[in-house]
Every structure is written in structure tokens, then in C-alpha cells.
Amino acid sequence: MTTIPSINPTTGTVIGEVEMHTDEQVSRMLKKSADTFREWKRTDISERNELLKNFADLLRKNKQQYGELITAEMGKVIKQAVPEVVKCATMFDYFADNAERMLEPEPAEELCDSTIHYEPMGTVLAIKPWNFPFWQVLSAAAHVLAGGNVMLLKHSSYVPMCALEIENIFLEAGFPEGVFQTMLIDGKTASSLIPRDEIKAVSFTGGFDAGQKVAELSAHNMKKFVLELGGSDPFLILDDANVEMAAKVAVPSRFINTGQTCIAAKRFIVMEEGAEEFTERFVEGTNKLNIGDPMDPETDIGPMVRDEQILALEAQVNDAISKGAKAIVPGGRMAGKGYMYSPTVLSNVTRDMKVMSEETFGPVAPIITVKIEEEAIELANDSEFGLGASVWSQDRDRAMKIASELETGMVGINSFCTPQACLPFGGVKKSGMGRELSRHGFLEFMNIKSVKLM
Ligand SMILES: O=CCCCC(=O)O
């Protein structure tokens, strides 16, 4: 019997163990999924919407319990874990309220007798990461299932108990067995399922290398895929910004989820005029963060998920320091149990440093100063990634113009980026392909069928 351990990153101890599914069990799940799809796609959309509502209600009712599970299994501070669950509920409500309108057949533009229809594809294989254990799965599942598709989940092996709990919630909400199933398998087994006939599409969130493999396999086997990959989001503070406000928002924007967020601000690009004030205020805000036990409702920074994440971060910080960066908040690995890393803020940053070119998936904030607006834009776009960006200026037209020049899937003006049910979410360049959420994300997993009348 092979098992997946659930490790609490606060203590480094095993808090549970789940049995992995065998190849035979996985084959049965694939069959079950395909059989269930034949029924599920025919259910009335109002019935599906009611189940989405039930699901949202359960999330709200048990938000503390699910939040604590997230905190125990991947270390997210409880004050963010509970809101993650509530955000999922709001997103389920959104699709329950809007799915019917989004799937309404449309008349074709010039051929007035012809219509465009949206039909589900079948089983969507979801391969999802640990950092937002509920959101990452459910932000795909809500619209995939609302459209009449079914889902098979391969969750990160860091969060096996969240993976099982999510399946339980679907059943408790009244979804028929087989509409959503959690497979307890490794990454290699998940990839090996992509060519299988039962799998019609893949929804992947994770790192670039794994995403590229998923894309290759999916394309080779003619399966639709959507990829949400990493980011190195620029946070641009222009010379006319409200620096006080920018610094206030910059702190959570970088350190939310202990910095382990794809769409966190990861490069702070400040025009000279506001650089000193921004740096001072950002450091002050960083030093106020409470670091410690993630179950304590006062804690802002909990552990990182595993030691290897700390090692990667240390390599990036050491590289920056060896090239002349100054650790104005030194932070770093903390002694004791678990995988604690205290936030680091770097100044004197230059673009040849890894903290500027690689994704920093943890609480490290590099600040770089530029002289002119064009340099800020050029530097923001000088990245392999293109997920999100923030622009801070009190001139709305100027900020909008800069937003149009940024090579990203999302821009926050005087705000930070975070996914919302009503907005398409995804990136360009090495940050991904396709979109999740909103009608755009919904239609990624629907067959768009033109029906032409003579
Ligand atoms: O890592 C990306 C998911 C972000 C989820 C959120 O900000 O709510």
C-alpha cells in the first residue's frame, strides 16, 4: 500500500496519511466520470445551479473547519485561509447566478436563422497546486461543472486531505457521484492519463516546466488545455503616486500567503521621486507583520510549505546580495521547527539579479529605482512572465495608458491584482495560456457549435 503523508509545515510533522489509488481504481474513476457525464450534461441548468448554491452554502457554513484544514496542511495563516473559503463560496454563487445567461444560444451575426450553441466537452482533468488549496481547484470546477462537464482532480501531494475534503463537499452538496472525483495519484500518473480517451480537456495550474509538459502532451493528443503558470508581477510607483497608499497596499500584495502567490507583486519599480518615502514606509509595514503560528488569528506570516521553497528563496537572495543588493530587512530562515522564513526586503537591486528575472515564491521583496516612466514600463515588461501588474498614479489617464502597454493578463490601477469570478484570469508569455473565470474562462471548456439553417 502506497500512501501520501500530510505534513504540517508549522511543525514539520506528519498529521495524516492517505492511501494512493491504484491503476485499477483510477481506471474505474475514469469510466465513472465518462458514464456520469452522459447524464450530467443533460441535467437542467437550474438543477446544476441549485447544487452550486448548496456547495456555496456549505463552504460558508463550515468556513472555519475548512480554513483550519488549509492552515494545518499548508501553513496559510488562518486569517487568510477562512477568507479563501468564503471567496470560493462567492465565486460559486456568481456562476450559479450567471451560468444560464452565459450559455444562452446566440443568434449568428448576419445569418439570422443560424445560432451558436455552447456544449460541454466531457471529463476535464484538473491538475492543481497547494498554495490556495480550495481556490485553485474550485475556481476551475465551478464553471466546468456548471457547464455540464465533469471533473477529475489530481491535487498537489502537499494537500491530500484538502483534496479529499473538496470531493466530500461536492457529495454533501448533492452532486451525483462521479461529477467530481479526487484521484490520489502522483504527477507522472496524472500526465499518463492525458492521452486516455475519457479525458477531453486539461485545466492546469502550476509551474512553467510542468505546464509545458502538460501542454505538449495535450497538444499531441488533441486535448484542449488551459494553463495558469507563474508570475513576477511588477508594482509600478510613478512620480505622481500616492506613495503612502501604495506602500500600504504593497505589503499585503507581496506577503499575502507568505509570498506564495502566483499573482503577488514581486518586483517593486519606483520612480526616484517617491523611492525614499516608499522604501521607508514599505519597510515599516513589513516590520509590523506578525510572524508565527498560522492558527493564531493575529498572525500575518506563517511557514512556507516546505524546506525546498526556502532553499530556492535563499539562493535568489544570496545571488542578489552577491551582486550588490542590500538587505534592508534581512529576514531569512528562522530557527526552530517547521519551515519559517521571515520577510526580506532588498534595495540597491539591479536587473541582472535572479530576484528580478525569476519568480520569487516566498516573502522576498526587491525594490528597484528608475528615473523615467519609459524605463519603468520597459523594466516591467522585461520579464519572461506576464500574469499581473499594478500601476500607481493619481492621473487616471496616465495609468490607463501605461496599463495598455504592460504585457500581462491583468493590471490593477492603484490596487493589487487578485482573481475575481467576474474577471478573466490568466497570463501571457510564460504565465500561461487561456483564461479561467468569467464568461471567457467558462467557454474555454465548452464546444462552441454553430448550427446553420438553410
Ligand atoms: O496563486 C494564485 C491564486 C491567487 C488566488 C487569490 O489571490 O485569491
Short mmCIF file of C-alpha atoms and ligand atoms in Angstrom, two decimals:
data_model
loop_
_atom_site.label_atom_id
_atom_site.label_comp_id
_atom_site.label_asym_id
_atom_site.label_seq_id
_atom_site.Cartn_x
_atom_site.Cartn_y
_atom_site.Cartn_z
CA MET A 1 0.00 0.00 0.00
CA THR A 2 1.45 3.38 -1.03
CA THR A 3 0.46 6.45 0.94
CA ILE A 4 0.76 10.23 0.69
CA PRO A 5 1.69 11.86 4.01
CA SER A 6 0.10 15.14 5.01
CA ILE A 7 2.81 17.26 6.66
CA ASN A 8 2.07 20.29 8.81
CA PRO A 9 4.65 22.90 7.69
CA THR A 10 4.46 24.69 11.06
CA THR A 11 5.91 21.69 12.86
CA GLY A 12 7.27 19.55 10.03
CA THR A 13 5.33 16.60 11.44
CA VAL A 14 3.05 14.14 9.69
CA ILE A 15 -0.57 14.86 10.60
CA GLY A 16 -2.26 12.34 8.37
CA GLU A 17 -1.75 9.81 5.65
CA VAL A 18 -3.93 8.89 2.71
CA GLU A 19 -3.83 5.80 0.61
CA MET A 20 -2.97 6.32 -3.05
CA HIS A 21 -5.30 5.00 -5.70
CA THR A 22 -4.14 2.02 -7.71
CA ASP A 23 -4.11 2.00 -11.52
CA GLU A 24 -7.21 -0.16 -11.43
CA GLN A 25 -9.07 2.27 -9.17
CA VAL A 26 -8.04 5.18 -11.40
CA SER A 27 -9.37 3.36 -14.47
CA ARG A 28 -12.67 2.84 -12.67
CA MET A 29 -12.80 6.54 -11.81
CA LEU A 30 -12.23 7.47 -15.44
CA LYS A 31 -15.04 5.19 -16.51
CA LYS A 32 -17.32 6.50 -13.80
CA SER A 33 -16.55 10.03 -14.91
CA ALA A 34 -17.36 9.31 -18.55
CA ASP A 35 -20.58 7.45 -17.61
CA THR A 36 -21.70 10.25 -15.28
CA PHE A 37 -21.06 12.87 -17.96
CA ARG A 38 -23.71 11.32 -20.22
CA GLU A 39 -26.32 12.04 -17.54
CA TRP A 40 -24.91 15.22 -16.05
CA LYS A 41 -24.73 17.11 -19.34
CA ARG A 42 -28.49 16.53 -19.78
CA THR A 43 -29.48 17.84 -16.37
CA ASP A 44 -31.35 21.09 -16.45
CA ILE A 45 -29.09 24.02 -15.82
CA SER A 46 -31.35 25.21 -13.00
CA GLU A 47 -30.70 21.91 -11.24
CA ARG A 48 -26.95 22.32 -11.64
CA ASN A 49 -27.18 25.90 -10.36
CA GLU A 50 -29.03 24.77 -7.27
CA LEU A 51 -26.22 22.34 -6.49
CA LEU A 52 -23.68 25.13 -6.95
CA LYS A 53 -25.67 27.16 -4.43
CA ASN A 54 -25.72 24.24 -1.98
CA PHE A 55 -21.99 23.98 -2.37
CA ALA A 56 -21.55 27.70 -1.62
CA ASP A 57 -23.76 27.39 1.47
CA LEU A 58 -21.70 24.50 2.80
CA LEU A 59 -18.49 26.45 2.31
CA ARG A 60 -19.91 29.36 4.28
CA LYS A 61 -21.33 27.13 6.99
CA ASN A 62 -18.08 25.25 7.53
CA LYS A 63 -15.62 28.00 6.66
CA GLN A 64 -13.74 27.74 9.98
CA GLN A 65 -13.36 23.96 9.70
CA TYR A 66 -12.12 24.12 6.08
CA GLY A 67 -9.91 27.11 6.89
CA GLU A 68 -8.27 25.17 9.72
CA LEU A 69 -7.67 22.23 7.42
CA ILE A 70 -5.92 24.55 4.91
CA THR A 71 -3.83 26.05 7.72
CA ALA A 72 -2.87 22.67 9.14
CA GLU A 73 -1.95 21.20 5.78
CA MET A 74 -0.08 24.01 4.00
CA GLY A 75 0.50 26.67 6.65
CA LYS A 76 -1.65 29.53 5.31
CA VAL A 77 -2.45 31.87 8.17
CA ILE A 78 -5.97 31.32 9.44
CA LYS A 79 -6.91 34.96 8.86
CA GLN A 80 -6.40 34.29 5.13
CA ALA A 81 -7.49 30.63 5.00
CA VAL A 82 -11.07 31.32 6.13
CA PRO A 83 -11.47 34.19 3.59
CA GLU A 84 -10.16 31.83 0.87
CA VAL A 85 -13.09 29.51 1.61
CA VAL A 86 -15.57 32.40 1.66
CA LYS A 87 -14.20 33.73 -1.64
CA CYS A 88 -14.84 30.31 -3.19
CA ALA A 89 -18.44 30.47 -1.96
CA THR A 90 -18.94 33.90 -3.58
CA MET A 91 -17.50 32.56 -6.82
CA PHE A 92 -19.89 29.57 -6.78
CA ASP A 93 -22.79 31.98 -6.24
CA TYR A 94 -21.61 34.02 -9.21
CA PHE A 95 -21.66 31.06 -11.58
CA ALA A 96 -24.94 29.76 -10.15
CA ASP A 97 -26.46 33.17 -10.87
CA ASN A 98 -24.91 33.69 -14.30
CA ALA A 99 -24.31 30.29 -15.93
CA GLU A 100 -27.65 30.19 -17.70
CA ARG A 101 -27.17 33.62 -19.25
CA MET A 102 -23.61 32.77 -20.27
CA LEU A 103 -24.69 29.59 -22.05
CA GLU A 104 -27.74 31.05 -23.78
CA PRO A 105 -27.58 30.17 -27.50
CA GLU A 106 -26.80 33.26 -29.57
CA PRO A 107 -28.12 34.30 -32.95
CA ALA A 108 -25.37 34.46 -35.56
CA GLU A 109 -24.50 37.99 -36.66
CA GLU A 110 -25.62 38.04 -40.27
CA LEU A 111 -27.27 34.66 -40.79
CA CYS A 112 -30.32 35.35 -38.73
CA ASP A 113 -31.61 31.77 -38.83
CA SER A 114 -28.34 30.31 -37.59
CA THR A 115 -27.39 30.02 -33.94
CA ILE A 116 -24.33 29.46 -31.78
CA HIS A 117 -24.58 26.86 -29.02
CA TYR A 118 -22.31 26.00 -26.10
CA GLU A 119 -21.96 22.34 -25.24
CA PRO A 120 -19.87 20.60 -22.60
CA MET A 121 -16.83 18.59 -23.66
CA GLY A 122 -16.78 15.80 -21.06
CA THR A 123 -14.21 14.96 -18.42
CA VAL A 124 -11.81 17.76 -17.54
CA LEU A 125 -8.62 16.65 -15.81
CA ALA A 126 -7.65 19.31 -13.24
CA ILE A 127 -4.03 19.35 -12.05
CA LYS A 128 -3.78 21.90 -9.25
CA PRO A 129 -1.24 23.31 -6.76
CA TRP A 130 -1.14 23.59 -2.98
CA ASN A 131 -0.88 27.37 -2.44
CA PHE A 132 -4.63 28.09 -2.47
CA PRO A 133 -5.82 24.50 -1.88
CA PHE A 134 -9.53 25.33 -2.23
CA TRP A 135 -9.48 28.29 -4.61
CA GLN A 136 -7.18 26.74 -7.21
CA VAL A 137 -9.45 23.71 -7.60
CA LEU A 138 -12.79 25.40 -7.20
CA SER A 139 -12.13 28.40 -9.46
CA ALA A 140 -11.91 25.88 -12.30
CA ALA A 141 -14.52 23.44 -11.01
CA ALA A 142 -17.32 26.00 -10.57
CA HIS A 143 -17.67 26.83 -14.25
CA VAL A 144 -16.51 23.48 -15.57
CA LEU A 145 -19.33 21.71 -13.70
CA ALA A 146 -21.89 24.49 -14.27
CA GLY A 147 -21.44 23.97 -18.00
CA GLY A 148 -22.29 20.26 -17.76
CA ASN A 149 -18.73 18.91 -17.76
CA VAL A 150 -17.36 16.58 -15.08
CA MET A 151 -14.00 16.82 -13.33
CA LEU A 152 -11.22 14.53 -12.16
CA LEU A 153 -8.81 16.20 -9.76
CA LYS A 154 -5.13 15.49 -9.26
CA HIS A 155 -4.27 17.84 -6.43
CA SER A 156 -0.80 18.62 -5.09
CA SER A 157 0.57 15.86 -2.91
CA TYR A 158 1.15 18.54 -0.22
CA VAL A 159 -2.61 18.84 0.40
CA PRO A 160 -4.16 15.36 0.15
CA MET A 161 -6.64 15.97 2.97
CA CYS A 162 -7.94 19.17 1.35
CA ALA A 163 -8.27 17.20 -1.90
CA LEU A 164 -10.46 14.58 -0.22
CA GLU A 165 -12.46 17.17 1.71
CA ILE A 166 -13.34 19.00 -1.51
CA GLU A 167 -14.71 15.78 -3.01
CA ASN A 168 -16.76 15.23 0.17
CA ILE A 169 -18.25 18.71 -0.04
CA PHE A 170 -19.42 18.06 -3.61
CA LEU A 171 -21.15 14.88 -2.45
CA GLU A 172 -22.65 16.56 0.61
CA ALA A 173 -23.97 19.37 -1.60
CA GLY A 174 -25.86 16.76 -3.61
CA PHE A 175 -23.74 16.48 -6.76
CA PRO A 176 -24.14 13.00 -8.23
CA GLU A 177 -21.21 10.66 -7.63
CA GLY A 178 -18.75 10.89 -10.49
CA VAL A 179 -19.32 14.58 -11.28
CA PHE A 180 -16.27 15.49 -9.22
CA GLN A 181 -13.71 12.91 -8.15
CA THR A 182 -10.37 13.29 -6.39
CA MET A 183 -7.65 10.94 -7.58
CA LEU A 184 -4.83 10.31 -5.13
CA ILE A 185 -2.04 9.78 -7.61
CA ASP A 186 1.39 11.18 -8.43
CA GLY A 187 2.20 13.68 -11.17
CA LYS A 188 3.55 11.05 -13.55
CA THR A 189 0.32 9.05 -13.35
CA ALA A 190 -1.72 12.23 -13.91
CA SER A 191 0.23 13.03 -17.08
CA SER A 192 -0.21 9.47 -18.30
CA LEU A 193 -4.00 10.00 -18.23
CA ILE A 194 -3.97 12.88 -20.73
CA PRO A 195 -3.87 10.62 -23.82
CA ARG A 196 -6.74 8.47 -22.46
CA ASP A 197 -9.93 8.73 -24.43
CA GLU A 198 -12.00 9.54 -21.33
CA ILE A 199 -10.09 12.82 -20.81
CA LYS A 200 -11.33 15.60 -23.06
CA ALA A 201 -9.51 18.64 -21.65
CA VAL A 202 -6.94 19.66 -19.06
CA SER A 203 -7.01 22.56 -16.61
CA PHE A 204 -3.52 23.04 -15.21
CA THR A 205 -2.18 25.47 -12.60
CA GLY A 206 1.43 25.25 -11.50
CA GLY A 207 4.99 25.90 -12.59
CA PHE A 208 6.23 26.53 -16.12
CA ASP A 209 8.14 23.26 -16.62
CA ALA A 210 5.24 21.03 -15.60
CA GLY A 211 2.84 23.24 -17.56
CA GLN A 212 4.94 22.92 -20.67
CA LYS A 213 4.85 19.11 -20.40
CA VAL A 214 1.07 19.19 -19.95
CA ALA A 215 0.78 21.46 -23.00
CA GLU A 216 2.97 19.16 -25.13
CA LEU A 217 1.05 16.05 -24.17
CA SER A 218 -2.33 17.70 -24.55
CA ALA A 219 -1.49 19.20 -27.94
CA HIS A 220 -0.06 15.90 -29.16
CA ASN A 221 -3.27 14.15 -28.17
CA MET A 222 -5.57 16.92 -29.43
CA LYS A 223 -6.91 17.78 -25.98
CA LYS A 224 -7.95 21.29 -25.11
CA PHE A 225 -5.84 22.80 -22.32
CA VAL A 226 -5.74 25.92 -20.18
CA LEU A 227 -2.55 26.78 -18.31
CA GLU A 228 -2.19 29.13 -15.34
CA LEU A 229 1.51 29.36 -14.60
CA GLY A 230 3.77 31.60 -12.53
CA GLY A 231 4.30 35.32 -12.39
CA SER A 232 6.82 38.00 -11.48
CA ASP A 233 4.39 40.87 -11.27
CA PRO A 234 5.73 44.42 -11.39
CA PHE A 235 4.34 47.01 -8.97
CA LEU A 236 5.00 50.41 -10.55
CA ILE A 237 5.05 53.53 -8.38
CA LEU A 238 5.07 56.62 -10.59
CA ASP A 239 6.27 60.09 -9.61
CA ASP A 240 2.69 61.29 -9.00
CA ALA A 241 1.57 58.27 -6.93
CA ASN A 242 0.02 58.43 -3.52
CA VAL A 243 3.08 56.78 -2.02
CA GLU A 244 1.58 56.28 1.40
CA MET A 245 -1.32 54.31 -0.06
CA ALA A 246 0.95 52.43 -2.48
CA ALA A 247 3.21 51.27 0.35
CA LYS A 248 0.23 50.26 2.46
CA VAL A 249 -1.13 48.03 -0.31
CA ALA A 250 2.31 46.81 -1.41
CA VAL A 251 2.89 44.99 1.88
CA PRO A 252 -0.04 42.53 1.65
CA SER A 253 0.34 42.42 -2.11
CA ARG A 254 3.81 40.89 -1.67
CA PHE A 255 3.42 38.98 1.59
CA ILE A 256 -0.08 37.52 1.34
CA ASN A 257 0.09 33.73 1.72
CA THR A 258 3.68 34.17 2.94
CA GLY A 259 4.59 35.33 -0.55
CA GLN A 260 3.49 32.05 -2.13
CA THR A 261 1.02 33.52 -4.61
CA CYS A 262 1.27 33.45 -8.40
CA ILE A 263 -0.22 36.93 -8.77
CA ALA A 264 1.61 38.61 -5.88
CA ALA A 265 3.60 41.79 -6.56
CA LYS A 266 7.17 40.54 -6.93
CA ARG A 267 9.16 43.46 -8.36
CA PHE A 268 8.73 46.95 -6.88
CA ILE A 269 9.69 49.51 -9.53
CA VAL A 270 9.71 53.02 -8.05
CA MET A 271 10.43 56.34 -9.77
CA GLU A 272 13.14 58.31 -7.98
CA GLU A 273 10.78 61.00 -6.64
CA GLY A 274 8.96 58.60 -4.32
CA ALA A 275 11.63 55.97 -3.80
CA GLU A 276 12.86 57.03 -0.39
CA GLU A 277 9.40 57.51 1.08
CA PHE A 278 8.10 54.26 -0.45
CA THR A 279 11.06 52.25 0.83
CA GLU A 280 10.74 53.70 4.32
CA ARG A 281 7.00 53.04 4.52
CA PHE A 282 7.29 49.57 2.97
CA VAL A 283 9.99 48.58 5.47
CA GLU A 284 7.89 49.95 8.31
CA GLY A 285 4.86 47.92 7.14
CA THR A 286 6.98 44.78 6.72
CA ASN A 287 8.45 45.10 10.20
CA LYS A 288 4.95 45.27 11.66
CA LEU A 289 3.94 41.85 10.28
CA ASN A 290 3.32 39.23 12.95
CA ILE A 291 5.28 36.08 12.22
CA GLY A 292 4.45 32.81 13.89
CA ASP A 293 1.77 30.22 14.45
CA PRO A 294 -0.61 30.34 11.46
CA MET A 295 -3.54 29.14 13.62
CA ASP A 296 -3.28 32.33 15.69
CA PRO A 297 -5.78 34.83 14.24
CA GLU A 298 -3.23 37.66 14.76
CA THR A 299 -0.53 36.05 12.61
CA ASP A 300 0.28 37.55 9.19
CA ILE A 301 3.21 35.34 8.13
CA GLY A 302 3.18 31.59 8.69
CA PRO A 303 5.54 28.91 7.46
CA MET A 304 6.47 28.25 3.89
CA VAL A 305 5.12 24.98 2.59
CA ARG A 306 8.40 23.01 2.50
CA ASP A 307 12.11 23.42 3.12
CA GLU A 308 12.89 23.25 -0.61
CA GLN A 309 10.93 26.50 -1.10
CA ILE A 310 13.17 28.15 1.49
CA LEU A 311 16.29 26.82 -0.23
CA ALA A 312 15.16 28.28 -3.57
CA LEU A 313 14.45 31.64 -1.95
CA GLU A 314 17.80 31.69 -0.14
CA ALA A 315 19.59 31.05 -3.44
CA GLN A 316 17.79 34.04 -5.01
CA VAL A 317 18.54 36.35 -2.06
CA ASN A 318 22.20 35.27 -1.91
CA ASP A 319 22.54 35.90 -5.64
CA ALA A 320 21.13 39.43 -5.19
CA ILE A 321 23.43 40.21 -2.25
CA SER A 322 26.48 38.88 -4.12
CA LYS A 323 25.63 41.34 -6.92
CA GLY A 324 25.31 44.36 -4.63
CA ALA A 325 21.76 44.32 -3.19
CA LYS A 326 21.30 45.49 0.39
CA ALA A 327 19.04 43.52 2.72
CA ILE A 328 17.35 46.48 4.43
CA VAL A 329 15.09 43.97 6.16
CA PRO A 330 17.36 40.92 6.41
CA GLY A 331 14.74 38.31 7.30
CA GLY A 332 15.64 34.77 6.35
CA ARG A 333 15.28 31.26 7.71
CA MET A 334 14.14 31.12 11.31
CA ALA A 335 15.45 28.67 13.86
CA GLY A 336 13.10 26.07 15.31
CA LYS A 337 10.56 23.62 13.99
CA GLY A 338 8.87 23.88 10.64
CA TYR A 339 9.66 25.95 7.58
CA MET A 340 9.64 29.51 8.89
CA TYR A 341 11.17 32.30 6.82
CA SER A 342 10.94 35.90 7.94
CA PRO A 343 10.36 38.52 5.17
CA THR A 344 13.36 40.01 3.38
CA VAL A 345 13.35 43.45 1.71
CA LEU A 346 16.12 44.23 -0.76
CA SER A 347 17.24 47.65 -2.02
CA ASN A 348 20.05 48.54 -4.49
CA VAL A 349 18.51 45.96 -6.78
CA THR A 350 19.63 45.67 -10.41
CA ARG A 351 18.01 43.81 -13.25
CA ASP A 352 20.76 41.17 -13.57
CA MET A 353 19.68 39.65 -10.24
CA LYS A 354 17.62 36.44 -10.06
CA VAL A 355 15.02 38.18 -7.88
CA MET A 356 14.22 40.28 -10.97
CA SER A 357 14.26 37.54 -13.61
CA GLU A 358 12.92 34.51 -11.72
CA GLU A 359 9.67 34.11 -9.82
CA THR A 360 10.29 34.56 -6.07
CA PHE A 361 7.73 32.26 -4.43
CA GLY A 362 8.08 33.45 -0.87
CA PRO A 363 8.36 36.60 1.26
CA VAL A 364 11.15 38.47 -0.55
CA ALA A 365 10.64 41.99 -1.90
CA PRO A 366 13.15 43.60 -4.26
CA ILE A 367 12.88 47.38 -4.73
CA ILE A 368 14.44 48.95 -7.83
CA THR A 369 14.56 52.65 -8.67
CA VAL A 370 14.08 54.15 -12.14
CA LYS A 371 14.40 57.70 -13.47
CA ILE A 372 11.65 57.95 -16.07
CA GLU A 373 8.26 56.44 -16.88
CA GLU A 374 9.51 54.73 -20.06
CA GLU A 375 12.20 52.95 -18.09
CA ALA A 376 9.57 51.76 -15.57
CA ILE A 377 7.44 50.30 -18.37
CA GLU A 378 10.39 48.76 -20.15
CA LEU A 379 11.62 47.16 -16.92
CA ALA A 380 8.12 45.91 -16.06
CA ASN A 381 7.94 44.18 -19.44
CA ASP A 382 11.48 42.84 -19.22
CA SER A 383 10.29 39.51 -17.86
CA GLU A 384 9.52 36.06 -19.19
CA PHE A 385 6.28 36.26 -17.19
CA GLY A 386 3.12 38.26 -17.81
CA LEU A 387 0.45 37.48 -15.24
CA GLY A 388 -0.43 40.72 -13.44
CA ALA A 389 0.84 44.23 -12.72
CA SER A 390 -0.04 47.20 -10.52
CA VAL A 391 0.28 50.82 -11.56
CA TRP A 392 0.22 53.64 -9.01
CA SER A 393 -0.50 57.14 -10.25
CA GLN A 394 -3.05 59.81 -9.36
CA ASP A 395 -3.54 60.54 -13.05
CA ARG A 396 -6.11 58.05 -14.29
CA ASP A 397 -5.42 58.64 -18.00
CA ARG A 398 -1.70 58.19 -17.50
CA ALA A 399 -2.27 54.97 -15.54
CA MET A 400 -4.67 53.65 -18.18
CA LYS A 401 -2.14 54.35 -20.94
CA ILE A 402 0.57 52.52 -19.03
CA ALA A 403 -1.84 49.63 -18.38
CA SER A 404 -2.29 49.29 -22.14
CA GLU A 405 1.48 48.98 -22.59
CA LEU A 406 2.02 46.29 -19.97
CA GLU A 407 2.39 42.73 -21.28
CA THR A 408 0.18 41.00 -18.72
CA GLY A 409 -3.22 39.36 -18.36
CA MET A 410 -4.34 41.72 -15.58
CA VAL A 411 -3.50 45.23 -14.37
CA GLY A 412 -4.58 46.81 -11.10
CA ILE A 413 -4.63 50.60 -11.08
CA ASN A 414 -3.98 51.90 -7.59
CA SER A 415 -4.84 48.42 -6.37
CA PHE A 416 -3.32 44.99 -6.34
CA CYS A 417 -4.29 42.09 -8.54
CA THR A 418 -6.34 39.18 -7.34
CA PRO A 419 -8.65 36.85 -9.26
CA GLN A 420 -12.38 37.59 -9.17
CA ALA A 421 -15.22 35.46 -10.53
CA CYS A 422 -16.40 38.14 -12.97
CA LEU A 423 -12.96 38.87 -14.47
CA PRO A 424 -10.98 36.66 -16.85
CA PHE A 425 -7.89 35.36 -15.08
CA GLY A 426 -4.70 34.22 -16.80
CA GLY A 427 -1.45 35.38 -18.26
CA VAL A 428 0.66 35.90 -21.35
CA LYS A 429 4.21 34.80 -22.14
CA LYS A 430 5.40 32.13 -19.67
CA SER A 431 2.49 32.88 -17.33
CA GLY A 432 0.10 30.71 -19.27
CA MET A 433 -2.47 30.24 -21.99
CA GLY A 434 -6.20 30.66 -21.89
CA ARG A 435 -8.32 32.05 -19.10
CA GLU A 436 -10.20 30.93 -16.03
CA LEU A 437 -13.28 32.60 -14.52
CA SER A 438 -15.83 34.98 -16.11
CA ARG A 439 -17.58 34.00 -19.33
CA HIS A 440 -14.21 33.80 -21.09
CA GLY A 441 -13.00 31.11 -18.71
CA PHE A 442 -16.33 29.34 -18.81
CA LEU A 443 -16.28 28.99 -22.58
CA GLU A 444 -12.75 27.54 -22.62
CA PHE A 445 -14.27 24.18 -21.71
CA MET A 446 -17.34 24.36 -23.92
CA ASN A 447 -17.60 23.22 -27.51
CA ILE A 448 -18.83 26.22 -29.50
CA LYS A 449 -21.21 24.76 -32.05
CA SER A 450 -22.62 26.72 -34.99
CA VAL A 451 -25.98 25.44 -36.17
CA LYS A 452 -26.75 26.69 -39.64
CA LEU A 453 -30.22 26.67 -41.12
CA MET A 454 -30.74 26.80 -44.87
O1 LIG B 1 -1.66 31.84 -6.89
C1 LIG B 1 -2.63 32.37 -7.47
C2 LIG B 1 -4.01 32.35 -6.94
C3 LIG B 1 -4.38 33.61 -6.26
C4 LIG B 1 -5.69 33.46 -5.51
C5 LIG B 1 -6.10 34.70 -4.77
O2 LIG B 1 -5.39 35.71 -4.78
O3 LIG B 1 -7.21 34.68 -4.22
#
